[in-house]
mmCIF file of C-alpha atoms in Angstrom:
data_model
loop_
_atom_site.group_PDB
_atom_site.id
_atom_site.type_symbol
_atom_site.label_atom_id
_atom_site.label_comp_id
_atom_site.label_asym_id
_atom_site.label_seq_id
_atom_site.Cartn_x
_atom_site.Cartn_y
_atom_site.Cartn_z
ATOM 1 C CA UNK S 28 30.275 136.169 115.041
ATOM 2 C CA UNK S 29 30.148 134.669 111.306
ATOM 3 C CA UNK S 30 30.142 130.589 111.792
ATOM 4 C CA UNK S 31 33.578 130.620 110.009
ATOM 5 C CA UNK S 32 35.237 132.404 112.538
ATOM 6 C CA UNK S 33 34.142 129.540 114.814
ATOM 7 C CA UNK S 34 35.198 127.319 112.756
ATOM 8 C CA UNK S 35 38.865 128.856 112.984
ATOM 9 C CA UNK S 36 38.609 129.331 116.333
ATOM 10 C CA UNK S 37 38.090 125.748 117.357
ATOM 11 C CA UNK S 38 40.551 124.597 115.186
ATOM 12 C CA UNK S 39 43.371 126.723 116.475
ATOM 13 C CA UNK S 40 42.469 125.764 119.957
ATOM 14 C CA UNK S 41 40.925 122.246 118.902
ATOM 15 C CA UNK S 42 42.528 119.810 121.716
ATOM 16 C CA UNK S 43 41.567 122.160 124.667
ATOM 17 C CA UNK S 44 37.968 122.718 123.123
ATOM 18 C CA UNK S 45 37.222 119.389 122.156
ATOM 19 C CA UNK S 46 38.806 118.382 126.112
ATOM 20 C CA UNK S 47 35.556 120.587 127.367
ATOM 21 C CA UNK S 48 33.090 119.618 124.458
ATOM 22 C CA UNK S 49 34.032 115.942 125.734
ATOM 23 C CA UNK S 50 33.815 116.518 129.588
ATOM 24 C CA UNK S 51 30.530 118.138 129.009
ATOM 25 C CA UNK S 52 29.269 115.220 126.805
ATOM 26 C CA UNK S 53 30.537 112.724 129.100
ATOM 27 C CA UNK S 54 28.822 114.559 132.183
ATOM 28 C CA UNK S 55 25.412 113.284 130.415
ATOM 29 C CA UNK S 56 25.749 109.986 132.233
ATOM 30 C CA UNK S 57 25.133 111.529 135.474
ATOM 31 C CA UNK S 58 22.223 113.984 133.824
ATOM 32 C CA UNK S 59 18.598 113.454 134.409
ATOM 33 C CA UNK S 60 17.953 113.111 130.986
ATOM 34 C CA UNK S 61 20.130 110.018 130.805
ATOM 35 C CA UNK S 62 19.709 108.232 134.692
ATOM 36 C CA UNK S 63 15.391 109.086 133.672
ATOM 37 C CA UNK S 64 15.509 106.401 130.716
ATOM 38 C CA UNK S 65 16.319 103.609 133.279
ATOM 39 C CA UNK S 66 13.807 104.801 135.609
ATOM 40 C CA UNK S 67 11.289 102.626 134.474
ATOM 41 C CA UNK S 68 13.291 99.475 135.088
ATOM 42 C CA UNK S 69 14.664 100.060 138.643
ATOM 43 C CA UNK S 70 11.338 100.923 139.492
ATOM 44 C CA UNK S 71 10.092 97.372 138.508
ATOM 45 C CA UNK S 72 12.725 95.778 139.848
ATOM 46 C CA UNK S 73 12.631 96.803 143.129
ATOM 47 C CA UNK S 74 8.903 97.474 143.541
ATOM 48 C CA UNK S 75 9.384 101.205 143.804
ATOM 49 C CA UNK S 76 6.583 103.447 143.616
ATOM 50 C CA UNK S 77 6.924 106.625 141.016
ATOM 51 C CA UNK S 78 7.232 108.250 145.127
ATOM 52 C CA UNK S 79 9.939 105.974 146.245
ATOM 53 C CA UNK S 80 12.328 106.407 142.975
ATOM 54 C CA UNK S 81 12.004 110.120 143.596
ATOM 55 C CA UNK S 82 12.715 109.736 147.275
ATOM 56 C CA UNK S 83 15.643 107.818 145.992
ATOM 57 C CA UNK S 84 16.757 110.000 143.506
ATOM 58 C CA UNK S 85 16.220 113.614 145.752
ATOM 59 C CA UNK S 86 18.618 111.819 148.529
ATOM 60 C CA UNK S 87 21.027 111.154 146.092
ATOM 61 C CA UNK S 88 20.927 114.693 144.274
ATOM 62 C CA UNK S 89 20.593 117.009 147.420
ATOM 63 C CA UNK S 90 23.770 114.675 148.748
ATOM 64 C CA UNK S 91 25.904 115.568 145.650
ATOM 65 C CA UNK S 92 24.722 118.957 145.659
ATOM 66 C CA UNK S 93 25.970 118.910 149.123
ATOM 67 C CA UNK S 94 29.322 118.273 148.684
ATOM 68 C CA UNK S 95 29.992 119.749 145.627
ATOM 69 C CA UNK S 96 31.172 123.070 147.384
ATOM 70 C CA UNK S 97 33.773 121.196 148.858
ATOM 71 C CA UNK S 98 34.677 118.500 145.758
ATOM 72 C CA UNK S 99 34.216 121.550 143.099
ATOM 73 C CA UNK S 100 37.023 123.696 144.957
ATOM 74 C CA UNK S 101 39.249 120.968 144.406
ATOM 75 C CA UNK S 102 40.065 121.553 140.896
ATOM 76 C CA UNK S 103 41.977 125.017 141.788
ATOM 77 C CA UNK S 104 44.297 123.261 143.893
ATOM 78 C CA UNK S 105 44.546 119.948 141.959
ATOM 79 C CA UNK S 106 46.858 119.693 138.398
ATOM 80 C CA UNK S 107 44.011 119.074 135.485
ATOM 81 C CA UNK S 108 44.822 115.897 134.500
ATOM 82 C CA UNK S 109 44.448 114.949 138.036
ATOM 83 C CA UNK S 110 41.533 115.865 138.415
ATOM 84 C CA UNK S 111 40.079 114.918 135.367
ATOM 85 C CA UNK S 112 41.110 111.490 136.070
ATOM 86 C CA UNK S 113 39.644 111.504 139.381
ATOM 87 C CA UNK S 114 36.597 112.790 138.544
ATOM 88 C CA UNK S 115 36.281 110.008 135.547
ATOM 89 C CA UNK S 116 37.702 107.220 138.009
ATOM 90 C CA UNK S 117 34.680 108.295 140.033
ATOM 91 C CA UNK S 118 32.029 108.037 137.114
ATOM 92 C CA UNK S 119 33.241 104.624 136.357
ATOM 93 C CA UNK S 120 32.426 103.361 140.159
ATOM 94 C CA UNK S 121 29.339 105.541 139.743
ATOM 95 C CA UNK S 122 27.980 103.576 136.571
ATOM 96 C CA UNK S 123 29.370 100.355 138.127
ATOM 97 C CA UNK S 124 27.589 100.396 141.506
ATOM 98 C CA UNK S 125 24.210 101.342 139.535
ATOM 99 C CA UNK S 126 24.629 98.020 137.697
ATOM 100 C CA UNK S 127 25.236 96.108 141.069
ATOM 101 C CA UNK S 128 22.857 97.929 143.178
ATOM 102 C CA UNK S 129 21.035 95.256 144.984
ATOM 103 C CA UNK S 130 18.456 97.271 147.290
ATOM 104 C CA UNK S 131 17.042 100.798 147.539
ATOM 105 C CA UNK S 132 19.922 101.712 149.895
ATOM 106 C CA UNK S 133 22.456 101.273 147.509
ATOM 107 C CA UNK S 134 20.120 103.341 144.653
ATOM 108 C CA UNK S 135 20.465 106.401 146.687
ATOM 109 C CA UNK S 136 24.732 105.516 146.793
ATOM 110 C CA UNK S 137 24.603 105.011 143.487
ATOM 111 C CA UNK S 138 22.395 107.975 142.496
ATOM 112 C CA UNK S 139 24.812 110.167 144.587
ATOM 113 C CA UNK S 140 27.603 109.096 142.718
ATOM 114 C CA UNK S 141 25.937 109.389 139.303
ATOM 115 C CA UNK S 142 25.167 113.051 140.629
ATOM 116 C CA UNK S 143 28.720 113.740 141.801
ATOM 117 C CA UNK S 144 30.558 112.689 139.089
ATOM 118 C CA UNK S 145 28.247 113.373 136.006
ATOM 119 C CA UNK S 146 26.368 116.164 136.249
ATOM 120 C CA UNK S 147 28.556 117.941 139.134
ATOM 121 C CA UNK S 148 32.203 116.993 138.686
ATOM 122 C CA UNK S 149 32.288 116.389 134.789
ATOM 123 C CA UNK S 150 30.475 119.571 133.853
ATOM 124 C CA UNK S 151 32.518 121.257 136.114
ATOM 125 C CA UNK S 152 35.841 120.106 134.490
ATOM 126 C CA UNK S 153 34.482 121.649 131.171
ATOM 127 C CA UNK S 154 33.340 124.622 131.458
ATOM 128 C CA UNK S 155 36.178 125.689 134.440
ATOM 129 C CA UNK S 156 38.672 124.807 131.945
ATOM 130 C CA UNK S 157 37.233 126.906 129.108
ATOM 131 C CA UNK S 158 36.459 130.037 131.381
ATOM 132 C CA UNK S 159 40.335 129.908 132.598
ATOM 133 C CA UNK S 160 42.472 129.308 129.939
ATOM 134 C CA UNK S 161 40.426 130.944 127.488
ATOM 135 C CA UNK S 162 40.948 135.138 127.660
ATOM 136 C CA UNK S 163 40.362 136.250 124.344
ATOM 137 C CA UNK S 164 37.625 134.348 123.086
ATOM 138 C CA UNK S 165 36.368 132.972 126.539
ATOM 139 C CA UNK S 166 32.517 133.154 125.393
ATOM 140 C CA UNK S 167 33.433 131.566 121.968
ATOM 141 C CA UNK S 168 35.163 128.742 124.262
ATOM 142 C CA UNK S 169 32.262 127.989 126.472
ATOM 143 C CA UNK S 170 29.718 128.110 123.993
ATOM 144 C CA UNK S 171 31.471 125.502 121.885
ATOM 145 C CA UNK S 172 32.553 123.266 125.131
ATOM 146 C CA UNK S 173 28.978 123.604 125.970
ATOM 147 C CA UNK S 174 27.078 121.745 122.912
ATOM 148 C CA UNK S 175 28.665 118.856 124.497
ATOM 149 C CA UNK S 176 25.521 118.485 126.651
ATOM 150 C CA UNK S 177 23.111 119.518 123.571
ATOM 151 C CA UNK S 178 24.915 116.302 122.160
ATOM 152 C CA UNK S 179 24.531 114.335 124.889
ATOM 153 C CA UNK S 180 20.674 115.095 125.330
ATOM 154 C CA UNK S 181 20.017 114.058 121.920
ATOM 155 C CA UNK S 182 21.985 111.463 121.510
ATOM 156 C CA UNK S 183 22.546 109.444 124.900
ATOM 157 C CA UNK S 184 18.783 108.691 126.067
ATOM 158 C CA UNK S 185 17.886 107.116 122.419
ATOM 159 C CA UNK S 186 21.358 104.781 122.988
ATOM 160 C CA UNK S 187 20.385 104.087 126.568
ATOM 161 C CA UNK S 188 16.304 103.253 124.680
ATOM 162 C CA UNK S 189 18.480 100.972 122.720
ATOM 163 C CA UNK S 190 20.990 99.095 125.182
ATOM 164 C CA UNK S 191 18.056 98.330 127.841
ATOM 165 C CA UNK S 192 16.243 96.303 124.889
ATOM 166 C CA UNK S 193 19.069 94.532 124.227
ATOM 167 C CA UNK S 194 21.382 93.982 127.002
ATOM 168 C CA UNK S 195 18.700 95.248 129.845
ATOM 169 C CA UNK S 196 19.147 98.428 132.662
ATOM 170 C CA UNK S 197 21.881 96.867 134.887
ATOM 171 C CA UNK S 198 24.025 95.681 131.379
ATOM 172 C CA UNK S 199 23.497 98.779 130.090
ATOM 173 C CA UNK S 200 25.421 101.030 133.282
ATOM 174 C CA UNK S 201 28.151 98.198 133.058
ATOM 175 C CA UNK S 202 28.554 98.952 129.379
ATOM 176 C CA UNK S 203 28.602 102.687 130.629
ATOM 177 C CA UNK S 204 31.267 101.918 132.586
ATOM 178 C CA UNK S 205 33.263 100.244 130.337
ATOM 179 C CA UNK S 206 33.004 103.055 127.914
ATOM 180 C CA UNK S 207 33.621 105.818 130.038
ATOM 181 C CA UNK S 208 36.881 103.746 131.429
ATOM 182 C CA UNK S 209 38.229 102.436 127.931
ATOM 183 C CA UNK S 210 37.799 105.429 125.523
ATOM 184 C CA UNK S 211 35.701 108.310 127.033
ATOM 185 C CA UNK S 212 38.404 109.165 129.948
ATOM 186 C CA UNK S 213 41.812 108.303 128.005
ATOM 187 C CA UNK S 214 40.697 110.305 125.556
ATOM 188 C CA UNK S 215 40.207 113.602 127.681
ATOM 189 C CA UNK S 216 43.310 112.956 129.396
ATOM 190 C CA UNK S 217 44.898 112.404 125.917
ATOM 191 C CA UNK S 218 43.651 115.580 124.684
ATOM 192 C CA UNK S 219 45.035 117.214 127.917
ATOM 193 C CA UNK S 220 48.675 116.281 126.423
ATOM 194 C CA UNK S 221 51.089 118.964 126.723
ATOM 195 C CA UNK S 222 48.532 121.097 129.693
ATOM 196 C CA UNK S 223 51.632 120.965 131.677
ATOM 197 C CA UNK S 224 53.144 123.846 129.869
ATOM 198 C CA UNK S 225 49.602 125.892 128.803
ATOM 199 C CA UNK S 226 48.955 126.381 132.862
ATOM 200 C CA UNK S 227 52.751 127.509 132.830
ATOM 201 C CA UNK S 228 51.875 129.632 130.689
ATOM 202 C CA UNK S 229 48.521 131.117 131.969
ATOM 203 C CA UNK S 230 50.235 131.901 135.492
ATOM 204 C CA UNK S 231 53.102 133.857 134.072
ATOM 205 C CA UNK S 232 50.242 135.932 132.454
ATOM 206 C CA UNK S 233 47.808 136.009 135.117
ATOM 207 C CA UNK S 234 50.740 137.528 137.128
ATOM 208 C CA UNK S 235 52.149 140.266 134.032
ATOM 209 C CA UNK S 236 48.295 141.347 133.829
ATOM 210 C CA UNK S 237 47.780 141.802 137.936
ATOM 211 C CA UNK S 238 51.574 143.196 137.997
ATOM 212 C CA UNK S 239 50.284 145.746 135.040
ATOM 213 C CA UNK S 240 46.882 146.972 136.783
ATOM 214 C CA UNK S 241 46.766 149.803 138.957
ATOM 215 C CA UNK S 242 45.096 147.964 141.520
ATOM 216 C CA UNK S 243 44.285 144.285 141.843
ATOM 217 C CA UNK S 244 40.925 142.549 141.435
ATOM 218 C CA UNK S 245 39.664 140.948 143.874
ATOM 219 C CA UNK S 246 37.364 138.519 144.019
ATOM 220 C CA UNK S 247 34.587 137.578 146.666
ATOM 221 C CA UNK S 248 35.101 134.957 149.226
ATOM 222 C CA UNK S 249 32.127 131.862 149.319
ATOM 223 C CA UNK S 250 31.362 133.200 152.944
ATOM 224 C CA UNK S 251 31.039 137.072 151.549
ATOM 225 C CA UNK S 252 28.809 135.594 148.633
ATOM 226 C CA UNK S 253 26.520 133.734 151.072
ATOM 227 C CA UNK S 254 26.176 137.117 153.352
ATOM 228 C CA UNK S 255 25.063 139.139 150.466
ATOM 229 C CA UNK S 256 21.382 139.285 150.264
ATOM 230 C CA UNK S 257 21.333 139.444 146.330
ATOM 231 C CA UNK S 258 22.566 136.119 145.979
ATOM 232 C CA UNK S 259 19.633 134.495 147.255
ATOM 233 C CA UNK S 260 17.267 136.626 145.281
ATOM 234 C CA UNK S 261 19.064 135.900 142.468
ATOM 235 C CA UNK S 262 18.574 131.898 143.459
ATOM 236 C CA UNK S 263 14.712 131.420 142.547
ATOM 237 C CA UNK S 264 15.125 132.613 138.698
ATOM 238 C CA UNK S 265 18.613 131.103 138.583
ATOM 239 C CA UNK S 266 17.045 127.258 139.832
ATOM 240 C CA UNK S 267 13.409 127.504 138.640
ATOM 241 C CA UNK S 268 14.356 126.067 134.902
ATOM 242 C CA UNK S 269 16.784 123.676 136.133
ATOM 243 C CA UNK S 270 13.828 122.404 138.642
ATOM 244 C CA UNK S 271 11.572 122.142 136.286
ATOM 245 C CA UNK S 272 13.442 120.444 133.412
ATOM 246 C CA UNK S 273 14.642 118.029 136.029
ATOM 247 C CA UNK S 274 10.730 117.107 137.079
ATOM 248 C CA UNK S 275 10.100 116.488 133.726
ATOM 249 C CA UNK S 276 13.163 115.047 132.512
ATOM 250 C CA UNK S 277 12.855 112.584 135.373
ATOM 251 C CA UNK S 278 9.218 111.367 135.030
ATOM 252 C CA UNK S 279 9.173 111.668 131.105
ATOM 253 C CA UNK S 280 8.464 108.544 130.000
ATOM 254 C CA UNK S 281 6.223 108.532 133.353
ATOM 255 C CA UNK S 282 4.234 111.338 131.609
ATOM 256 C CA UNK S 283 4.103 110.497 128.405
#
């Protein structure tokens, strides 16, 4: 696909793409490659062994990961804007009980939100929005929504470098939290103006195109996924790279 058809793409669909390019940009606060940079300084802090902060931060991960079934389901029954603001109502106490945390206990509540919000909920958002309102032009969609975390990687750990020199770790996730509840959040739910009458829209034609087929699709059940053996040999390629970038993203500065 030539770069300038991109280019028109985006632009004729430039609120909804920039809503996911943002939700996946913003989901970097709860990414390893972000919560990592501050490892460091919790770690002298509290007194935490490179063992304990990974304790801490496993709890907090397999907890999200946990719930997010449940929590992830909720944006099919929920309108978007909703949602959205949910989900960024619950980054902002995320980032704000990291900067108040006061004992390892509260790390792993604070990790768990960071998880659940950022790098569950937030990512979620994005690319859900892009696969269902996009038909025509669905890849295009997601591939554009999803340089928001290529952003974020790039850009986000060097700022975070940068606040902890200046203002220091706990500062530095209250500063998060400011931005995420001043401009970050308004402005997805500002770019979400006028959603009301796209998901009008995509229901009348969701129900022309099942009307119009001779039969209907149907699609799995999360109990007939999780009886199918495939599924779980499909699971060790699917979470090998995300294990491994995750190891590495986390003890990074560790390693280096």
């Amino acid at each position: 696909m030539p770069f300038v058809a991109y280019v028109k793409f985006a632009a004729a669909h430039r609120r909804l793409i920039a809503f996911g390019f943002l939700a996946a940009f913003t989901s970097s606060f709860g990414q390893t490659y972000y919560i990592g940079i501050f490892g460091p300084a919790i770690q002298s802090e509290f007194g935490l062994s490179h063992t304990a902060w990974a304790t801490i931060y496993m709890l907090g991960t397999l907890g999200s990961a946990l719930l997010l079934p449940w929590s992830g389901k909720q944006i099919d029954r929920l309108e978007l804007r909703l949602y959205t603001s949910l989900v960024g109502l619950l980054a902002v106490v995320a980032c704000t009980v990291t900067a108040l945390a006061i004992n390892p206990a509260m790390l792993v509540i604070a990790i768990f939100l960071l998880r659940q919000s950022g790098q569950g909920l937030m990512s979620h958002v994005g690319i859900t929005t892009m696969a269902r309102y996009f038909d025509t032009g669905r890849g295009r969609a997601i591939a554009i929504a999803t340089m928001g975390f290529a952003v974020g990687e790039a850009f986000l750990p060097f700022v975070a470098v940068l606040m902890i020199a200046v203002l220091g770790w706990r500062w530095s996730y209250g500063a998060t939290a400011l931005l995420l509840a001043l401009v970050l959040v308004p402005a997805a739910l500002w770019l979400l103006k006028g959603h009301v009458e796209r998901h009008r829209a995509h229901l009348v034609h969701l129900a022309t195109s099942r009307a119009s087929e001779n039969r209907q699709a149907r699609s799995w059940t999360r109990a007939e996924m999780l009886r199918d053996p495939r599924f779980y040999l499909l699971m060790p390629g699917v979470l090998a790279p995300a294990v491994v970038l995750t190891a590495m993203f986390f003890h990074h500065l560790n390693l280096a």
